[in-house]
mmCIF file with all atom_site columns, C-alpha atoms and ligand atoms in Angstrom:
data_model
loop_
_atom_site.group_PDB
_atom_site.id
_atom_site.type_symbol
_atom_site.label_atom_id
_atom_site.label_alt_id
_atom_site.label_comp_id
_atom_site.label_asym_id
_atom_site.label_entity_id
_atom_site.label_seq_id
_atom_site.pdbx_PDB_ins_code
_atom_site.Cartn_x
_atom_site.Cartn_y
_atom_site.Cartn_z
_atom_site.occupancy
_atom_site.B_iso_or_equiv
_atom_site.pdbx_formal_charge
_atom_site.auth_seq_id
_atom_site.auth_comp_id
_atom_site.auth_asym_id
_atom_site.auth_atom_id
_atom_site.pdbx_PDB_model_num
ATOM   1   C CA  . ASP A 1 1   ? 0.000   0.000   0.000   1.00 0.00 ? 186 ASP A CA  1
ATOM   2   C CA  . LEU A 1 2   ? 3.048   2.264   -0.164  1.00 0.00 ? 187 LEU A CA  1
ATOM   3   C CA  . ALA A 1 3   ? 2.876   5.175   -2.587  1.00 0.00 ? 188 ALA A CA  1
ATOM   4   C CA  . PRO A 1 4   ? 4.776   4.503   -5.831  1.00 0.00 ? 189 PRO A CA  1
ATOM   5   C CA  . GLY A 1 5   ? 8.289   5.961   -5.839  1.00 0.00 ? 190 GLY A CA  1
ATOM   6   C CA  . SER A 1 6   ? 8.215   6.770   -2.123  1.00 0.00 ? 191 SER A CA  1
ATOM   7   C CA  . VAL A 1 7   ? 10.808  4.389   -0.637  1.00 0.00 ? 192 VAL A CA  1
ATOM   8   C CA  . ASP A 1 8   ? 14.636  4.542   -0.629  1.00 0.00 ? 193 ASP A CA  1
ATOM   9   C CA  . GLU A 1 9   ? 15.302  0.898   0.193   1.00 0.00 ? 194 GLU A CA  1
ATOM   10  C CA  . ALA A 1 10  ? 13.404  -2.375  0.538   1.00 0.00 ? 195 ALA A CA  1
ATOM   11  C CA  . MET A 1 11  ? 14.456  -5.716  2.043   1.00 0.00 ? 196 MET A CA  1
ATOM   12  C CA  . ILE A 1 12  ? 12.306  -8.760  1.381   1.00 0.00 ? 197 ILE A CA  1
ATOM   13  C CA  . TYR A 1 13  ? 12.294  -12.400 2.367   1.00 0.00 ? 198 TYR A CA  1
ATOM   14  C CA  . ALA A 1 14  ? 10.456  -13.581 -0.719  1.00 0.00 ? 199 ALA A CA  1
ATOM   15  C CA  . PRO A 1 15  ? 7.447   -15.924 -0.428  1.00 0.00 ? 200 PRO A CA  1
ATOM   16  C CA  . PRO A 1 16  ? 7.594   -19.388 -2.040  1.00 0.00 ? 201 PRO A CA  1
ATOM   17  C CA  . GLY A 1 17  ? 4.655   -19.167 -4.486  1.00 0.00 ? 202 GLY A CA  1
ATOM   18  C CA  . VAL A 1 18  ? 5.673   -18.000 -7.977  1.00 0.00 ? 203 VAL A CA  1
ATOM   19  C CA  . VAL A 1 19  ? 2.763   -15.619 -8.593  1.00 0.00 ? 204 VAL A CA  1
ATOM   20  C CA  . GLU A 1 20  ? 2.845   -14.340 -5.006  1.00 0.00 ? 205 GLU A CA  1
ATOM   21  C CA  . ARG A 1 21  ? 6.601   -13.786 -5.238  1.00 0.00 ? 206 ARG A CA  1
ATOM   22  C CA  . ARG A 1 22  ? 6.429   -11.877 -8.518  1.00 0.00 ? 207 ARG A CA  1
ATOM   23  C CA  . TYR A 1 23  ? 3.611   -9.778  -7.056  1.00 0.00 ? 208 TYR A CA  1
ATOM   24  C CA  . THR A 1 24  ? 5.673   -9.045  -3.918  1.00 0.00 ? 209 THR A CA  1
ATOM   25  C CA  . LEU A 1 25  ? 8.730   -8.094  -5.979  1.00 0.00 ? 210 LEU A CA  1
ATOM   26  C CA  . ALA A 1 26  ? 6.614   -5.901  -8.240  1.00 0.00 ? 211 ALA A CA  1
ATOM   27  C CA  . MET A 1 27  ? 4.958   -4.127  -5.292  1.00 0.00 ? 212 MET A CA  1
ATOM   28  C CA  . ALA A 1 28  ? 8.381   -3.434  -3.750  1.00 0.00 ? 213 ALA A CA  1
ATOM   29  C CA  . LEU A 1 29  ? 9.835   -2.211  -7.049  1.00 0.00 ? 214 LEU A CA  1
ATOM   30  C CA  . ARG A 1 30  ? 6.847   0.077   -7.587  1.00 0.00 ? 215 ARG A CA  1
ATOM   31  C CA  . ALA A 1 31  ? 7.266   1.521   -4.097  1.00 0.00 ? 216 ALA A CA  1
ATOM   32  C CA  . LEU A 1 32  ? 10.978  2.260   -4.631  1.00 0.00 ? 217 LEU A CA  1
ATOM   33  C CA  . LYS A 1 33  ? 12.292  5.600   -5.823  1.00 0.00 ? 218 LYS A CA  1
ATOM   34  C CA  . VAL A 1 34  ? 14.296  5.510   -9.057  1.00 0.00 ? 219 VAL A CA  1
ATOM   35  C CA  . GLY A 1 35  ? 17.810  4.618   -7.871  1.00 0.00 ? 220 GLY A CA  1
ATOM   36  C CA  . GLY A 1 36  ? 16.406  2.918   -4.754  1.00 0.00 ? 221 GLY A CA  1
ATOM   37  C CA  . ARG A 1 37  ? 17.792  -0.441  -3.658  1.00 0.00 ? 222 ARG A CA  1
ATOM   38  C CA  . LEU A 1 38  ? 15.941  -3.753  -3.439  1.00 0.00 ? 223 LEU A CA  1
ATOM   39  C CA  . ASP A 1 39  ? 17.593  -6.488  -1.390  1.00 0.00 ? 224 ASP A CA  1
ATOM   40  C CA  . VAL A 1 40  ? 15.711  -9.763  -1.653  1.00 0.00 ? 225 VAL A CA  1
ATOM   41  C CA  . MET A 1 41  ? 16.426  -13.291 -0.533  1.00 0.00 ? 226 MET A CA  1
ATOM   42  C CA  . ALA A 1 42  ? 14.779  -16.703 -0.568  1.00 0.00 ? 227 ALA A CA  1
ATOM   43  C CA  . HIS A 1 43  ? 15.701  -20.286 0.293   1.00 0.00 ? 228 HIS A CA  1
ATOM   44  C CA  . LYS A 1 44  ? 16.991  -21.891 -2.873  1.00 0.00 ? 229 LYS A CA  1
ATOM   45  C CA  . SER A 1 45  ? 14.357  -24.646 -2.731  1.00 0.00 ? 230 SER A CA  1
ATOM   46  C CA  . LYS A 1 46  ? 11.577  -22.091 -2.139  1.00 0.00 ? 231 LYS A CA  1
ATOM   47  C CA  . GLY A 1 47  ? 12.039  -19.800 -5.083  1.00 0.00 ? 232 GLY A CA  1
ATOM   48  C CA  . GLY A 1 48  ? 15.604  -18.672 -4.387  1.00 0.00 ? 233 GLY A CA  1
ATOM   49  C CA  . SER A 1 49  ? 17.042  -20.478 -7.397  1.00 0.00 ? 234 SER A CA  1
ATOM   50  C CA  . ARG A 1 50  ? 14.595  -18.594 -9.670  1.00 0.00 ? 235 ARG A CA  1
ATOM   51  C CA  . LEU A 1 51  ? 14.921  -15.205 -8.027  1.00 0.00 ? 236 LEU A CA  1
ATOM   52  C CA  . GLY A 1 52  ? 17.694  -13.859 -10.264 1.00 0.00 ? 237 GLY A CA  1
ATOM   53  C CA  . LYS A 1 53  ? 15.841  -14.790 -13.443 1.00 0.00 ? 238 LYS A CA  1
ATOM   54  C CA  . GLU A 1 54  ? 12.566  -13.404 -12.157 1.00 0.00 ? 239 GLU A CA  1
ATOM   55  C CA  . LEU A 1 55  ? 14.220  -10.050 -11.450 1.00 0.00 ? 240 LEU A CA  1
ATOM   56  C CA  . LYS A 1 56  ? 15.962  -10.069 -14.845 1.00 0.00 ? 241 LYS A CA  1
ATOM   57  C CA  . ASP A 1 57  ? 12.547  -10.656 -16.427 1.00 0.00 ? 242 ASP A CA  1
ATOM   58  C CA  . PHE A 1 58  ? 11.591  -7.219  -15.059 1.00 0.00 ? 243 PHE A CA  1
ATOM   59  C CA  . GLY A 1 59  ? 14.490  -5.879  -17.156 1.00 0.00 ? 244 GLY A CA  1
ATOM   60  C CA  . LEU A 1 60  ? 16.741  -5.367  -14.114 1.00 0.00 ? 245 LEU A CA  1
ATOM   61  C CA  . GLU A 1 61  ? 20.466  -5.793  -13.644 1.00 0.00 ? 246 GLU A CA  1
ATOM   62  C CA  . VAL A 1 62  ? 20.907  -8.251  -10.800 1.00 0.00 ? 247 VAL A CA  1
ATOM   63  C CA  . GLY A 1 63  ? 23.752  -8.809  -8.365  1.00 0.00 ? 248 GLY A CA  1
ATOM   64  C CA  . GLU A 1 64  ? 23.351  -12.325 -6.983  1.00 0.00 ? 249 GLU A CA  1
ATOM   65  C CA  . THR A 1 65  ? 25.090  -14.202 -4.155  1.00 0.00 ? 250 THR A CA  1
ATOM   66  C CA  . ALA A 1 66  ? 24.511  -17.583 -2.482  1.00 0.00 ? 251 ALA A CA  1
ATOM   67  C CA  . LYS A 1 67  ? 24.826  -18.334 1.229   1.00 0.00 ? 252 LYS A CA  1
ATOM   68  C CA  . ALA A 1 68  ? 23.448  -20.905 3.688   1.00 0.00 ? 253 ALA A CA  1
ATOM   69  C CA  . HIS A 1 69  ? 21.033  -22.494 1.164   1.00 0.00 ? 254 HIS A CA  1
ATOM   70  C CA  . HIS A 1 70  ? 19.729  -19.050 0.248   1.00 0.00 ? 255 HIS A CA  1
ATOM   71  C CA  . ARG A 1 71  ? 20.064  -16.794 -2.779  1.00 0.00 ? 256 ARG A CA  1
ATOM   72  C CA  . ARG A 1 72  ? 20.283  -13.076 -2.284  1.00 0.00 ? 257 ARG A CA  1
ATOM   73  C CA  . CYS A 1 73  ? 19.720  -10.583 -5.085  1.00 0.00 ? 258 CYS A CA  1
ATOM   74  C CA  . ILE A 1 74  ? 20.350  -6.865  -5.031  1.00 0.00 ? 259 ILE A CA  1
ATOM   75  C CA  . VAL A 1 75  ? 19.001  -4.510  -7.684  1.00 0.00 ? 260 VAL A CA  1
ATOM   76  C CA  . THR A 1 76  ? 18.812  -0.780  -8.194  1.00 0.00 ? 261 THR A CA  1
ATOM   77  C CA  . ARG A 1 77  ? 15.481  0.462   -9.443  1.00 0.00 ? 262 ARG A CA  1
ATOM   78  C CA  . PRO A 1 78  ? 15.710  1.875   -12.969 1.00 0.00 ? 263 PRO A CA  1
ATOM   79  C CA  . GLU A 1 79  ? 13.244  4.368   -14.438 1.00 0.00 ? 264 GLU A CA  1
ATOM   80  C CA  . VAL A 1 80  ? 11.439  1.745   -16.515 1.00 0.00 ? 265 VAL A CA  1
ATOM   81  C CA  . ILE A 1 81  ? 10.492  -1.726  -15.280 1.00 0.00 ? 266 ILE A CA  1
ATOM   82  C CA  . GLU A 1 82  ? 9.037   -4.293  -17.650 1.00 0.00 ? 267 GLU A CA  1
ATOM   83  C CA  . GLY A 1 83  ? 5.883   -6.183  -16.726 1.00 0.00 ? 268 GLY A CA  1
ATOM   84  C CA  . LEU A 1 84  ? 5.301   -4.465  -13.402 1.00 0.00 ? 269 LEU A CA  1
ATOM   85  C CA  . ASP A 1 85  ? 1.569   -3.846  -13.831 1.00 0.00 ? 270 ASP A CA  1
ATOM   86  C CA  . ALA A 1 86  ? 1.009   -7.373  -15.177 1.00 0.00 ? 271 ALA A CA  1
ATOM   87  C CA  . ALA A 1 87  ? 2.729   -8.947  -12.146 1.00 0.00 ? 272 ALA A CA  1
ATOM   88  C CA  . ILE A 1 88  ? 0.674   -6.796  -9.775  1.00 0.00 ? 273 ILE A CA  1
ATOM   89  C CA  . ALA A 1 89  ? -2.558  -7.663  -11.570 1.00 0.00 ? 274 ALA A CA  1
ATOM   90  C CA  . ALA A 1 90  ? -1.727  -11.401 -11.597 1.00 0.00 ? 275 ALA A CA  1
ATOM   91  C CA  . GLY A 1 91  ? -1.007  -11.502 -7.866  1.00 0.00 ? 276 GLY A CA  1
ATOM   92  C CA  . GLY A 1 92  ? -3.681  -9.154  -6.582  1.00 0.00 ? 277 GLY A CA  1
ATOM   93  C CA  . LEU A 1 93  ? -7.083  -9.659  -5.020  1.00 0.00 ? 278 LEU A CA  1
ATOM   94  C CA  . ARG A 1 94  ? -9.485  -10.890 -7.668  1.00 0.00 ? 279 ARG A CA  1
ATOM   95  C CA  . GLN A 1 95  ? -12.663 -12.844 -8.280  1.00 0.00 ? 280 GLN A CA  1
ATOM   96  C CA  . VAL A 1 96  ? -11.536 -16.425 -8.838  1.00 0.00 ? 281 VAL A CA  1
ATOM   97  C CA  . GLU A 1 97  ? -13.133 -18.147 -11.797 1.00 0.00 ? 282 GLU A CA  1
ATOM   98  C CA  . GLY A 1 98  ? -14.855 -21.394 -10.844 1.00 0.00 ? 283 GLY A CA  1
ATOM   99  C CA  . LEU A 1 99  ? -14.652 -20.619 -7.120  1.00 0.00 ? 284 LEU A CA  1
ATOM   100 C CA  . ASP A 1 100 ? -17.211 -17.834 -7.184  1.00 0.00 ? 285 ASP A CA  1
ATOM   101 C CA  . ALA A 1 101 ? -15.255 -15.979 -4.532  1.00 0.00 ? 286 ALA A CA  1
ATOM   102 C CA  . TRP A 1 102 ? -12.676 -13.241 -4.101  1.00 0.00 ? 287 TRP A CA  1
ATOM   103 C CA  . SER A 1 103 ? -9.193  -14.385 -3.198  1.00 0.00 ? 288 SER A CA  1
ATOM   104 C CA  . GLN A 1 104 ? -5.493  -13.724 -3.772  1.00 0.00 ? 289 GLN A CA  1
ATOM   105 C CA  . PRO A 1 105 ? -2.439  -15.890 -4.450  1.00 0.00 ? 290 PRO A CA  1
ATOM   106 C CA  . GLY A 1 106 ? -0.743  -16.607 -1.128  1.00 0.00 ? 291 GLY A CA  1
ATOM   107 C CA  . VAL A 1 107 ? -3.981  -16.847 0.849   1.00 0.00 ? 292 VAL A CA  1
ATOM   108 C CA  . PHE A 1 108 ? -4.511  -20.426 2.087   1.00 0.00 ? 293 PHE A CA  1
ATOM   109 C CA  . ALA A 1 109 ? -5.925  -22.614 -0.743  1.00 0.00 ? 294 ALA A CA  1
ATOM   110 C CA  . TRP A 1 110 ? -6.538  -19.332 -2.525  1.00 0.00 ? 295 TRP A CA  1
ATOM   111 C CA  . ASP A 1 111 ? -8.211  -20.672 -5.688  1.00 0.00 ? 296 ASP A CA  1
ATOM   112 C CA  . ARG A 1 112 ? -10.048 -23.760 -4.418  1.00 0.00 ? 297 ARG A CA  1
ATOM   113 C CA  . VAL A 1 113 ? -11.958 -25.137 -1.486  1.00 0.00 ? 298 VAL A CA  1
ATOM   114 C CA  . ASP A 1 114 ? -9.496  -27.130 0.626   1.00 0.00 ? 299 ASP A CA  1
ATOM   115 C CA  . PRO A 1 115 ? -10.527 -30.817 1.064   1.00 0.00 ? 300 PRO A CA  1
ATOM   116 C CA  . GLY A 1 116 ? -10.380 -30.440 4.865   1.00 0.00 ? 301 GLY A CA  1
ATOM   117 C CA  . THR A 1 117 ? -12.629 -27.409 4.694   1.00 0.00 ? 302 THR A CA  1
ATOM   118 C CA  . ALA A 1 118 ? -15.068 -29.266 2.441   1.00 0.00 ? 303 ALA A CA  1
ATOM   119 C CA  . LEU A 1 119 ? -15.105 -32.245 4.836   1.00 0.00 ? 304 LEU A CA  1
ATOM   120 C CA  . LEU A 1 120 ? -15.800 -30.027 7.830   1.00 0.00 ? 305 LEU A CA  1
ATOM   121 C CA  . ALA A 1 121 ? -18.478 -28.061 5.969   1.00 0.00 ? 306 ALA A CA  1
ATOM   122 C CA  . GLY A 1 122 ? -20.215 -31.327 5.087   1.00 0.00 ? 307 GLY A CA  1
ATOM   123 C CA  . VAL A 1 123 ? -20.601 -32.431 8.708   1.00 0.00 ? 308 VAL A CA  1
ATOM   124 C CA  . MET A 1 124 ? -21.179 -29.066 10.347  1.00 0.00 ? 309 MET A CA  1
ATOM   125 C CA  . PRO A 1 125 ? -24.406 -29.141 12.378  1.00 0.00 ? 310 PRO A CA  1
ATOM   126 C CA  . PRO A 1 126 ? -26.846 -26.211 12.165  1.00 0.00 ? 311 PRO A CA  1
ATOM   127 C CA  . LEU A 1 127 ? -25.198 -23.635 14.418  1.00 0.00 ? 312 LEU A CA  1
ATOM   128 C CA  . LYS A 1 128 ? -26.781 -21.061 16.660  1.00 0.00 ? 313 LYS A CA  1
ATOM   129 C CA  . GLY A 1 129 ? -25.839 -17.997 18.646  1.00 0.00 ? 314 GLY A CA  1
ATOM   130 C CA  . ALA A 1 130 ? -22.577 -16.106 18.612  1.00 0.00 ? 315 ALA A CA  1
ATOM   131 C CA  . GLY A 1 131 ? -19.585 -17.677 16.942  1.00 0.00 ? 316 GLY A CA  1
ATOM   132 C CA  . ALA A 1 132 ? -16.100 -17.168 15.596  1.00 0.00 ? 317 ALA A CA  1
ATOM   133 C CA  . ASP A 1 133 ? -14.236 -18.532 12.572  1.00 0.00 ? 318 ASP A CA  1
ATOM   134 C CA  . LEU A 1 134 ? -10.631 -18.822 13.744  1.00 0.00 ? 319 LEU A CA  1
ATOM   135 C CA  . GLY A 1 135 ? -8.348  -18.557 10.736  1.00 0.00 ? 320 GLY A CA  1
ATOM   136 C CA  . CYS A 1 136 ? -11.195 -17.676 8.389   1.00 0.00 ? 321 CYS A CA  1
ATOM   137 C CA  . GLY A 1 137 ? -9.145  -17.527 5.174   1.00 0.00 ? 322 GLY A CA  1
ATOM   138 C CA  . PHE A 1 138 ? -11.254 -16.098 2.373   1.00 0.00 ? 323 PHE A CA  1
ATOM   139 C CA  . GLY A 1 139 ? -14.379 -17.082 4.296   1.00 0.00 ? 324 GLY A CA  1
ATOM   140 C CA  . ALA A 1 140 ? -15.350 -20.545 3.021   1.00 0.00 ? 325 ALA A CA  1
ATOM   141 C CA  . LEU A 1 141 ? -16.371 -21.997 6.410   1.00 0.00 ? 326 LEU A CA  1
ATOM   142 C CA  . SER A 1 142 ? -18.047 -18.787 7.527   1.00 0.00 ? 327 SER A CA  1
ATOM   143 C CA  . LEU A 1 143 ? -20.332 -18.870 4.504   1.00 0.00 ? 328 LEU A CA  1
ATOM   144 C CA  . VAL A 1 144 ? -21.455 -22.362 5.497   1.00 0.00 ? 329 VAL A CA  1
ATOM   145 C CA  . ALA A 1 145 ? -21.937 -21.401 9.165   1.00 0.00 ? 330 ALA A CA  1
ATOM   146 C CA  . LEU A 1 146 ? -24.048 -18.402 8.180   1.00 0.00 ? 331 LEU A CA  1
ATOM   147 C CA  . ARG A 1 147 ? -26.501 -20.602 6.304   1.00 0.00 ? 332 ARG A CA  1
ATOM   148 C CA  . SER A 1 148 ? -28.083 -21.189 9.709   1.00 0.00 ? 333 SER A CA  1
ATOM   149 C CA  . PRO A 1 149 ? -30.524 -18.362 10.489  1.00 0.00 ? 334 PRO A CA  1
ATOM   150 C CA  . ALA A 1 150 ? -30.034 -19.095 14.198  1.00 0.00 ? 335 ALA A CA  1
ATOM   151 C CA  . VAL A 1 151 ? -26.479 -17.735 14.018  1.00 0.00 ? 336 VAL A CA  1
ATOM   152 C CA  . THR A 1 152 ? -26.703 -14.254 15.528  1.00 0.00 ? 337 THR A CA  1
ATOM   153 C CA  . SER A 1 153 ? -23.118 -13.084 15.056  1.00 0.00 ? 338 SER A CA  1
ATOM   154 C CA  . LEU A 1 154 ? -19.868 -14.385 13.610  1.00 0.00 ? 339 LEU A CA  1
ATOM   155 C CA  . ARG A 1 155 ? -16.356 -13.019 14.098  1.00 0.00 ? 340 ARG A CA  1
ATOM   156 C CA  . LEU A 1 156 ? -14.048 -13.749 11.166  1.00 0.00 ? 341 LEU A CA  1
ATOM   157 C CA  . ILE A 1 157 ? -10.442 -13.672 12.338  1.00 0.00 ? 342 ILE A CA  1
ATOM   158 C CA  . ASP A 1 158 ? -7.247  -14.250 10.387  1.00 0.00 ? 343 ASP A CA  1
ATOM   159 C CA  . ILE A 1 159 ? -3.600  -13.294 10.733  1.00 0.00 ? 344 ILE A CA  1
ATOM   160 C CA  . ASP A 1 160 ? -3.300  -12.855 6.960   1.00 0.00 ? 345 ASP A CA  1
ATOM   161 C CA  . ARG A 1 161 ? -4.392  -9.363  5.962   1.00 0.00 ? 346 ARG A CA  1
ATOM   162 C CA  . ARG A 1 162 ? -5.086  -10.533 2.414   1.00 0.00 ? 347 ARG A CA  1
ATOM   163 C CA  . ALA A 1 163 ? -7.464  -13.214 3.722   1.00 0.00 ? 348 ALA A CA  1
ATOM   164 C CA  . ILE A 1 164 ? -9.426  -10.620 5.683   1.00 0.00 ? 349 ILE A CA  1
ATOM   165 C CA  . ALA A 1 165 ? -9.623  -8.351  2.619   1.00 0.00 ? 350 ALA A CA  1
ATOM   166 C CA  . ALA A 1 166 ? -10.967 -11.267 0.548   1.00 0.00 ? 351 ALA A CA  1
ATOM   167 C CA  . ALA A 1 167 ? -13.380 -12.400 3.286   1.00 0.00 ? 352 ALA A CA  1
ATOM   168 C CA  . LYS A 1 168 ? -14.825 -8.880  3.491   1.00 0.00 ? 353 LYS A CA  1
ATOM   169 C CA  . LYS A 1 169 ? -15.784 -9.155  -0.161  1.00 0.00 ? 354 LYS A CA  1
ATOM   170 C CA  . ASN A 1 170 ? -17.081 -12.727 0.071   1.00 0.00 ? 355 ASN A CA  1
ATOM   171 C CA  . VAL A 1 171 ? -19.071 -12.636 3.300   1.00 0.00 ? 356 VAL A CA  1
ATOM   172 C CA  . GLU A 1 172 ? -21.578 -9.839  3.068   1.00 0.00 ? 357 GLU A CA  1
ATOM   173 C CA  . ASP A 1 173 ? -23.872 -10.452 5.986   1.00 0.00 ? 358 ASP A CA  1
ATOM   174 C CA  . PRO A 1 174 ? -25.007 -8.055  8.710   1.00 0.00 ? 359 PRO A CA  1
ATOM   175 C CA  . ARG A 1 175 ? -24.145 -10.640 11.381  1.00 0.00 ? 360 ARG A CA  1
ATOM   176 C CA  . VAL A 1 176 ? -20.406 -10.655 10.695  1.00 0.00 ? 361 VAL A CA  1
ATOM   177 C CA  . SER A 1 177 ? -17.388 -8.686  11.864  1.00 0.00 ? 362 SER A CA  1
ATOM   178 C CA  . PHE A 1 178 ? -13.781 -8.953  10.677  1.00 0.00 ? 363 PHE A CA  1
ATOM   179 C CA  . GLU A 1 179 ? -10.549 -8.948  12.637  1.00 0.00 ? 364 GLU A CA  1
ATOM   180 C CA  . TRP A 1 180 ? -7.050  -8.948  11.217  1.00 0.00 ? 365 TRP A CA  1
ATOM   181 C CA  . ALA A 1 181 ? -5.433  -10.529 14.272  1.00 0.00 ? 366 ALA A CA  1
ATOM   182 C CA  . ASP A 1 182 ? -3.391  -13.369 15.699  1.00 0.00 ? 367 ASP A CA  1
ATOM   183 C CA  . VAL A 1 183 ? -5.922  -15.538 17.548  1.00 0.00 ? 368 VAL A CA  1
ATOM   184 C CA  . ARG A 1 184 ? -3.234  -16.375 20.127  1.00 0.00 ? 369 ARG A CA  1
ATOM   185 C CA  . THR A 1 185 ? -3.188  -12.784 21.309  1.00 0.00 ? 370 THR A CA  1
ATOM   186 C CA  . LEU A 1 186 ? -6.923  -12.137 21.518  1.00 0.00 ? 371 LEU A CA  1
ATOM   187 C CA  . PRO A 1 187 ? -8.485  -11.395 24.913  1.00 0.00 ? 372 PRO A CA  1
ATOM   188 C CA  . THR A 1 188 ? -9.960  -14.555 26.427  1.00 0.00 ? 373 THR A CA  1
ATOM   189 C CA  . GLU A 1 189 ? -13.053 -12.940 27.932  1.00 0.00 ? 374 GLU A CA  1
ATOM   190 C CA  . GLY A 1 190 ? -16.349 -12.839 26.031  1.00 0.00 ? 375 GLY A CA  1
ATOM   191 C CA  . ASP A 1 191 ? -19.035 -15.399 25.346  1.00 0.00 ? 376 ASP A CA  1
ATOM   192 C CA  . LEU A 1 192 ? -19.154 -17.567 22.270  1.00 0.00 ? 377 LEU A CA  1
ATOM   193 C CA  . ASN A 1 193 ? -21.627 -20.339 21.523  1.00 0.00 ? 378 ASN A CA  1
ATOM   194 C CA  . PHE A 1 194 ? -19.482 -21.945 18.837  1.00 0.00 ? 379 PHE A CA  1
ATOM   195 C CA  . ILE A 1 195 ? -16.204 -21.872 16.981  1.00 0.00 ? 380 ILE A CA  1
ATOM   196 C CA  . VAL A 1 196 ? -15.584 -23.072 13.460  1.00 0.00 ? 381 VAL A CA  1
ATOM   197 C CA  . SER A 1 197 ? -11.997 -23.559 12.349  1.00 0.00 ? 382 SER A CA  1
ATOM   198 C CA  . ASN A 1 198 ? -9.867  -25.436 9.902   1.00 0.00 ? 383 ASN A CA  1
ATOM   199 C CA  . PRO A 1 199 ? -6.734  -24.671 11.861  1.00 0.00 ? 384 PRO A CA  1
ATOM   200 C CA  . PRO A 1 200 ? -3.222  -24.304 10.478  1.00 0.00 ? 385 PRO A CA  1
ATOM   201 C CA  . PHE A 1 201 ? -1.007  -27.329 11.242  1.00 0.00 ? 386 PHE A CA  1
HETATM 202 C C1  . SAM B 2 .   ? -6.020  -24.154 7.084   1.00 0.00 ? 291 SAM B C1  1
HETATM 203 S S1  . SAM B 2 .   ? -6.317  -22.442 6.744   1.00 0.00 ? 291 SAM B S1  1
HETATM 204 C C2  . SAM B 2 .   ? -8.117  -22.412 6.753   1.00 0.00 ? 291 SAM B C2  1
HETATM 205 C C3  . SAM B 2 .   ? -8.675  -21.197 6.062   1.00 0.00 ? 291 SAM B C3  1
HETATM 206 C C4  . SAM B 2 .   ? -10.205 -21.187 5.908   1.00 0.00 ? 291 SAM B C4  1
HETATM 207 N N1  . SAM B 2 .   ? -10.869 -21.324 7.178   1.00 0.00 ? 291 SAM B N1  1
HETATM 208 C C5  . SAM B 2 .   ? -10.612 -22.298 4.994   1.00 0.00 ? 291 SAM B C5  1
HETATM 209 O O1  . SAM B 2 .   ? -11.173 -23.262 5.508   1.00 0.00 ? 291 SAM B O1  1
HETATM 210 O O2  . SAM B 2 .   ? -10.384 -22.197 3.765   1.00 0.00 ? 291 SAM B O2  1
HETATM 211 C C6  . SAM B 2 .   ? -5.857  -21.691 8.267   1.00 0.00 ? 291 SAM B C6  1
HETATM 212 C C7  . SAM B 2 .   ? -5.963  -20.170 8.290   1.00 0.00 ? 291 SAM B C7  1
HETATM 213 O O3  . SAM B 2 .   ? -5.512  -19.746 9.579   1.00 0.00 ? 291 SAM B O3  1
HETATM 214 C C8  . SAM B 2 .   ? -4.785  -18.542 9.436   1.00 0.00 ? 291 SAM B C8  1
HETATM 215 N N2  . SAM B 2 .   ? -3.907  -18.445 10.603  1.00 0.00 ? 291 SAM B N2  1
HETATM 216 C C9  . SAM B 2 .   ? -2.750  -19.117 10.849  1.00 0.00 ? 291 SAM B C9  1
HETATM 217 N N3  . SAM B 2 .   ? -2.258  -18.796 12.042  1.00 0.00 ? 291 SAM B N3  1
HETATM 218 C C10 . SAM B 2 .   ? -3.114  -17.889 12.577  1.00 0.00 ? 291 SAM B C10 1
HETATM 219 C C11 . SAM B 2 .   ? -3.146  -17.171 13.803  1.00 0.00 ? 291 SAM B C11 1
HETATM 220 N N4  . SAM B 2 .   ? -2.193  -17.331 14.725  1.00 0.00 ? 291 SAM B N4  1
HETATM 221 N N5  . SAM B 2 .   ? -4.164  -16.315 14.033  1.00 0.00 ? 291 SAM B N5  1
HETATM 222 C C12 . SAM B 2 .   ? -5.130  -16.131 13.097  1.00 0.00 ? 291 SAM B C12 1
HETATM 223 N N6  . SAM B 2 .   ? -5.149  -16.794 11.927  1.00 0.00 ? 291 SAM B N6  1
HETATM 224 C C13 . SAM B 2 .   ? -4.171  -17.665 11.667  1.00 0.00 ? 291 SAM B C13 1
HETATM 225 C C14 . SAM B 2 .   ? -4.082  -18.670 8.106   1.00 0.00 ? 291 SAM B C14 1
HETATM 226 O O4  . SAM B 2 .   ? -3.741  -17.397 7.575   1.00 0.00 ? 291 SAM B O4  1
HETATM 227 C C15 . SAM B 2 .   ? -5.132  -19.422 7.273   1.00 0.00 ? 291 SAM B C15 1
HETATM 228 O O5  . SAM B 2 .   ? -5.959  -18.518 6.568   1.00 0.00 ? 291 SAM B O5  1
#
């Protein structure tokens, strides 16, 4: 969300997904001032071995080093970068074809319903009262929980800001509220009648 051309220097530990990584690199490059420095690294088995090529594909000159199973690339932002808008569009929040939902690469199971989620949704009893979806993702389980008219409120909570942004678009219901938060740090007081969760393992 940084203004384009506003940053002198960026350091990134790049994410493993190809589309997510290109999006992250593109967002950082867009935020940099011309002449600004991008320092990016990744484990070689999680995108690091492709990092240099991916940066060169933006038309950049890349200085690359290897250390401790990681690759580190340093680039200086030129005036013109090739394919920046395309990488941002490919990795951004969008309506996913076939899923009928908003999501974004990097969000858990971003373009499908996870088999565990589907299993849980299939056996979920009709719920009632006040509830929370812990680790709501883009909102798949919440949508199932809200089918019950006896649900009076539902808190959708996720640590991933992108998941919350997607869930806000997918779950339009006056009974819901959204929290970008780590569930481990939430206050323990308050009454809930139920929790739904496909937890991270
Ligand atoms: C297995 S996914 C399930 C997502 C969604 N409920 C679904 O069924 O598609 C677990 C979710 O928990 C979130 N998460 C992981 N650790 C968390 C934490 N400490 N606090 C809140 N959310 C967390 C992840 O970002 C992810 O969206």
